[in-house]
């Protein structure tokens, strides 16, 4: 899971709830600290154990380019209320929720980014065609379900939650297996408390279903390559979830732009925020210029 390095909201960033027909969505909304929003907005979608706070380090820089930026919690994640219905947590259902959110924001001409599992969600948003974003970025995501150690961790989480996940089971899981390693990792007490609160804030049913989805999602790269949307594949050179070579091959199949972030692993927005924000801004600006041409 991504671990934010700070939690204080930068200038120009505020915490809001966006009302949608599917329920409220928790959002960090960033605007330029000085000047107006002359460029199109962006919507950033986190991974399945992540949250909107995973993007804290890049929000201010992205907004300073002259655009409004929204980092969200998916339904059932952290501060976005969830549902007990497992059908609400398929990639397709979550992709629909992203489209509903974008329409609720009142501007469908947005740049859409999905990090990790969020990329499996946002590709469904693009493929469903409910909205046509100005651009689509897959950040540290892959062509289908994750494998290796990340898949093993997700399956262990599903097994621990059991067939009827509850908040009580999730709380016991955190305190028995996750709290100690989290606090021993060298992060501050404030960040460790946040990691606990975020995990326990998840809808247990949603967490289990998303864990299943992140391991079982099919490869839809061929379909996504036909989408009439400029695409970017961005990842850290040391990504330990989807292998960098798999993401490079996906970018080639998508005929997408590709950016490899030096010194970063699976969370380039945390590990190399300025480089990541610069690459995103450059891509988004090109996409807008192409739309005007």
Coordinates of C-alpha atoms in Angstrom, one line a residue:
X1 CA 0.0 0.0 0.0
X2 CA 1.1 3.6 -0.6
X3 CA 2.3 5.4 2.5
X4 CA 2.0 9.2 2.4
X5 CA 5.0 11.1 3.9
X6 CA 2.9 13.9 5.3
X7 CA -0.8 14.5 6.0
X8 CA -1.0 18.3 6.3
X9 CA -3.0 19.8 3.4
X10 CA -0.9 22.0 1.2
X11 CA -2.1 25.6 0.4
X12 CA -4.9 25.4 -2.1
X13 CA -6.0 21.9 -1.1
X14 CA -9.2 21.2 0.9
X15 CA -11.2 18.1 1.9
X16 CA -14.7 18.0 0.5
X17 CA -17.5 15.5 -0.1
X18 CA -19.0 15.4 -3.6
X19 CA -22.7 14.4 -3.7
X20 CA -23.5 11.8 -6.4
X21 CA -26.5 9.6 -7.2
X22 CA -24.4 6.7 -5.8
X23 CA -23.7 8.5 -2.5
X24 CA -21.1 11.0 -1.4
X25 CA -17.5 10.6 -2.6
X26 CA -14.6 11.9 -0.4
X27 CA -12.3 14.2 -2.3
X28 CA -9.2 16.3 -1.8
X29 CA -9.7 19.3 -4.1
X30 CA -6.7 21.3 -5.2
X31 CA -6.7 24.7 -6.9
X32 CA -3.8 27.1 -7.7
X33 CA -2.7 28.9 -4.6
X34 CA -2.5 32.0 -6.9
X35 CA -4.1 32.6 -10.2
X36 CA -7.1 30.9 -11.8
X37 CA -8.0 27.5 -13.2
X38 CA -7.3 28.1 -16.9
X39 CA -6.7 24.4 -17.8
X40 CA -9.0 21.4 -17.7
X41 CA -9.4 19.5 -14.4
X42 CA -8.0 16.1 -13.4
X43 CA -9.4 13.2 -11.4
X44 CA -7.0 10.9 -9.6
X45 CA -8.1 7.4 -8.5
X46 CA -6.1 5.4 -5.9
X47 CA -5.3 1.7 -5.5
X48 CA -7.4 -0.8 -3.5
X49 CA -5.7 -0.3 -0.1
X50 CA -4.9 3.4 -0.9
X51 CA -6.8 6.6 -0.6
X52 CA -6.9 10.2 -1.9
X53 CA -4.0 11.0 0.5
X54 CA -1.7 9.0 -1.7
X55 CA -1.6 12.0 -4.0
X56 CA -1.0 14.6 -1.4
X57 CA 2.6 15.2 -2.5
X58 CA 1.7 16.1 -6.1
X59 CA -1.6 17.9 -5.7
X60 CA -0.3 21.4 -5.2
X61 CA 2.2 21.2 -8.0
X62 CA -0.4 19.8 -10.4
X63 CA -2.8 22.6 -9.5
X64 CA -0.2 25.3 -9.9
X65 CA -0.2 24.5 -13.6
X66 CA -3.6 26.2 -13.7
X67 CA -6.0 23.4 -13.2
X68 CA -8.4 22.0 -10.5
X69 CA -7.3 18.5 -9.4
X70 CA -9.5 16.0 -7.5
X71 CA -8.0 13.0 -5.6
X72 CA -10.8 10.6 -4.5
X73 CA -11.6 7.7 -2.3
X74 CA -13.5 5.1 -4.3
X75 CA -16.9 4.0 -2.9
X76 CA -16.1 1.8 0.1
X77 CA -12.6 3.2 0.6
X78 CA -11.6 5.1 3.7
X79 CA -13.9 8.2 3.9
X80 CA -16.3 7.3 1.0
X81 CA -19.3 5.3 2.3
X82 CA -19.6 1.8 0.8
X83 CA -22.3 -0.8 0.3
X84 CA -22.7 -4.4 1.5
X85 CA -23.4 -5.5 -2.0
X86 CA -20.4 -7.2 -3.6
X87 CA -21.6 -6.3 -7.1
X88 CA -20.7 -2.6 -6.3
X89 CA -17.0 -3.4 -6.2
X90 CA -16.3 -5.0 -9.6
X91 CA -13.9 -3.0 -11.7
X92 CA -16.8 -2.2 -14.0
X93 CA -19.0 -1.0 -11.2
X94 CA -16.3 1.2 -9.7
X95 CA -15.5 2.5 -13.2
X96 CA -19.1 3.5 -13.5
X97 CA -18.8 5.2 -10.1
X98 CA -15.9 7.3 -11.4
X99 CA -18.0 8.4 -14.4
X100 CA -20.9 9.3 -12.1
X101 CA -18.5 11.4 -10.0
X102 CA -17.0 13.2 -13.0
X103 CA -20.5 14.1 -14.2
X104 CA -21.4 15.3 -10.7
X105 CA -18.3 17.6 -10.9
X106 CA -20.0 19.3 -13.8
X107 CA -17.2 19.0 -16.3
X108 CA -16.7 15.8 -18.3
X109 CA -13.6 17.1 -20.1
X110 CA -11.2 15.9 -17.4
X111 CA -7.9 14.1 -17.3
X112 CA -8.3 10.7 -15.7
X113 CA -5.6 8.9 -13.8
X114 CA -5.7 5.5 -12.1
X115 CA -2.9 4.4 -9.8
X116 CA -2.4 0.6 -9.4
X117 CA -5.8 -1.0 -9.0
X118 CA -7.2 2.4 -9.8
X119 CA -5.9 1.9 -13.3
X120 CA -7.9 -1.3 -13.7
X121 CA -10.9 0.8 -12.6
X122 CA -10.3 3.9 -14.8
X123 CA -9.8 1.7 -17.9
X124 CA -13.3 0.5 -17.3
X125 CA -14.5 4.1 -17.2
X126 CA -12.9 4.7 -20.6
X127 CA -14.1 1.5 -22.2
X128 CA -17.7 2.0 -21.0
X129 CA -17.9 5.3 -22.9
X130 CA -20.1 7.0 -20.4
X131 CA -17.7 9.9 -20.4
X132 CA -14.8 10.6 -22.8
X133 CA -11.9 12.0 -20.8
X134 CA -9.4 14.4 -22.3
X135 CA -6.7 11.9 -21.5
X136 CA -6.1 8.7 -19.5
X137 CA -3.1 7.8 -17.4
X138 CA -2.2 4.4 -16.1
X139 CA 0.2 5.0 -13.2
X140 CA 2.0 1.9 -11.8
X141 CA -0.8 -0.3 -13.2
X142 CA -0.8 -3.3 -15.6
X143 CA -2.7 -5.0 -18.4
X144 CA -4.6 -7.3 -16.1
X145 CA -4.6 -8.7 -12.6
X146 CA -1.4 -8.3 -10.5
X147 CA 0.8 -11.3 -9.8
X148 CA 3.7 -12.4 -7.6
X149 CA 4.0 -11.2 -4.1
X150 CA 1.3 -8.5 -4.5
X151 CA -1.2 -11.1 -5.6
X152 CA -0.2 -13.4 -2.7
X153 CA -0.8 -10.5 -0.2
X154 CA -4.2 -9.8 -1.7
X155 CA -5.2 -13.4 -1.5
X156 CA -4.0 -13.6 2.1
X157 CA -6.1 -10.6 2.9
X158 CA -9.2 -12.2 1.4
X159 CA -8.6 -15.4 3.3
X160 CA -8.1 -13.5 6.6
X161 CA -11.3 -11.5 6.0
X162 CA -13.2 -14.8 5.3
X163 CA -16.5 -15.3 3.5
X164 CA -18.4 -12.8 5.6
X165 CA -16.1 -9.8 6.1
X166 CA -17.0 -7.5 9.0
X167 CA -15.5 -4.5 10.7
X168 CA -14.7 -6.7 13.7
X169 CA -12.8 -9.2 11.6
X170 CA -10.9 -6.3 9.9
X171 CA -10.0 -4.7 13.2
X172 CA -8.7 -8.0 14.6
X173 CA -6.7 -8.5 11.4
X174 CA -5.1 -5.1 11.7
X175 CA -4.1 -5.4 15.4
X176 CA -2.9 -9.0 15.1
X177 CA -1.0 -8.9 11.8
X178 CA -0.5 -5.4 10.4
X179 CA -0.1 -2.9 13.2
X180 CA 3.2 -4.1 14.4
X181 CA 5.0 -4.2 11.0
X182 CA 3.5 -0.8 10.1
X183 CA 4.8 0.8 13.3
X184 CA 8.2 -1.0 13.0
X185 CA 8.7 0.4 9.4
X186 CA 10.1 3.7 10.7
X187 CA 7.2 5.9 9.8
X188 CA 6.0 8.5 12.3
X189 CA 3.3 7.8 14.9
X190 CA 1.0 10.2 13.0
X191 CA 1.4 8.3 9.7
X192 CA 1.0 5.0 11.5
X193 CA -2.2 6.1 13.1
X194 CA -3.4 7.3 9.7
X195 CA -2.6 3.9 8.1
X196 CA -4.6 2.2 10.8
X197 CA -7.6 4.5 10.5
X198 CA -7.5 4.2 6.7
X199 CA -7.5 0.4 6.7
X200 CA -10.3 0.3 9.3
X201 CA -12.3 2.9 7.5
X202 CA -12.6 0.6 4.5
X203 CA -15.9 -1.3 3.9
X204 CA -14.8 -4.9 4.7
X205 CA -16.9 -6.4 1.9
X206 CA -15.5 -3.8 -0.5
X207 CA -11.9 -4.5 0.6
X208 CA -12.3 -8.2 0.0
X209 CA -14.0 -7.7 -3.4
X210 CA -11.3 -5.3 -4.5
X211 CA -8.6 -7.7 -3.5
X212 CA -10.2 -10.3 -5.6
X213 CA -10.6 -7.9 -8.5
X214 CA -7.0 -6.7 -8.4
X215 CA -5.8 -10.4 -8.8
X216 CA -8.3 -11.6 -11.4
X217 CA -8.9 -8.7 -13.8
X218 CA -8.5 -9.8 -17.4
X219 CA -6.2 -8.2 -19.9
X220 CA -8.2 -5.6 -21.9
X221 CA -5.3 -3.8 -23.5
X222 CA -6.4 -4.6 -27.0
X223 CA -9.8 -3.0 -26.3
X224 CA -8.3 0.0 -24.5
X225 CA -5.9 0.6 -27.5
X226 CA -9.0 1.4 -29.6
X227 CA -10.3 4.1 -27.2
X228 CA -10.2 7.6 -28.8
X229 CA -8.3 9.0 -25.8
X230 CA -4.6 10.0 -25.5
X231 CA -3.0 7.6 -23.0
X232 CA 0.1 7.7 -20.8
X233 CA 1.7 4.8 -19.0
X234 CA 3.8 6.1 -16.1
X235 CA 5.7 3.9 -13.6
X236 CA 8.7 3.8 -11.3
X237 CA 11.8 2.1 -12.6
X238 CA 11.8 -0.2 -9.6
X239 CA 8.1 -1.0 -9.5
X240 CA 7.5 -4.2 -7.4
X241 CA 3.9 -4.8 -8.3
X242 CA 3.4 -5.1 -12.1
X243 CA 6.9 -5.6 -13.5
X244 CA 8.3 -2.6 -15.4
X245 CA 8.8 -4.7 -18.5
X246 CA 5.1 -5.7 -18.5
X247 CA 4.1 -2.0 -18.2
X248 CA 6.5 -1.1 -21.1
X249 CA 4.9 -3.8 -23.2
X250 CA 1.4 -2.6 -22.4
X251 CA 2.4 1.0 -23.3
X252 CA 3.6 -0.3 -26.7
X253 CA 0.3 -2.2 -27.3
X254 CA -1.7 0.9 -26.3
X255 CA 0.5 3.1 -28.6
X256 CA 0.6 5.3 -25.4
X257 CA 3.2 7.7 -24.2
X258 CA 5.5 6.2 -21.6
X259 CA 7.4 7.8 -18.7
X260 CA 9.7 5.9 -16.4
X261 CA 10.3 7.7 -13.1
X262 CA 13.9 7.2 -11.9
X263 CA 14.4 6.2 -8.3
X264 CA 10.7 5.4 -7.8
X265 CA 9.0 2.1 -7.2
X266 CA 5.2 1.4 -7.0
X267 CA 4.2 4.9 -5.8
X268 CA 6.0 7.5 -7.9
X269 CA 3.6 10.2 -6.7
X270 CA 5.0 9.7 -3.2
X271 CA 8.6 8.6 -4.0
X272 CA 9.4 11.2 -6.7
X273 CA 6.6 13.8 -6.6
X274 CA 8.1 16.6 -8.5
X275 CA 9.3 14.4 -11.4
X276 CA 5.9 12.7 -11.5
X277 CA 3.9 15.9 -11.4
X278 CA 6.1 17.5 -14.1
X279 CA 5.5 14.5 -16.4
X280 CA 1.7 14.5 -15.8
X281 CA 1.5 18.2 -16.4
X282 CA 3.4 18.0 -19.7
X283 CA 1.2 15.1 -20.9
X284 CA -2.0 16.8 -19.9
X285 CA -0.9 20.1 -21.6
X286 CA -0.1 18.2 -24.8
X287 CA -3.5 16.5 -24.7
X288 CA -5.3 19.8 -24.4
X289 CA -3.3 21.3 -27.2
X290 CA -4.1 18.3 -29.4
X291 CA -7.8 18.8 -28.6
X292 CA -7.7 22.4 -29.7
X293 CA -5.7 21.7 -32.9

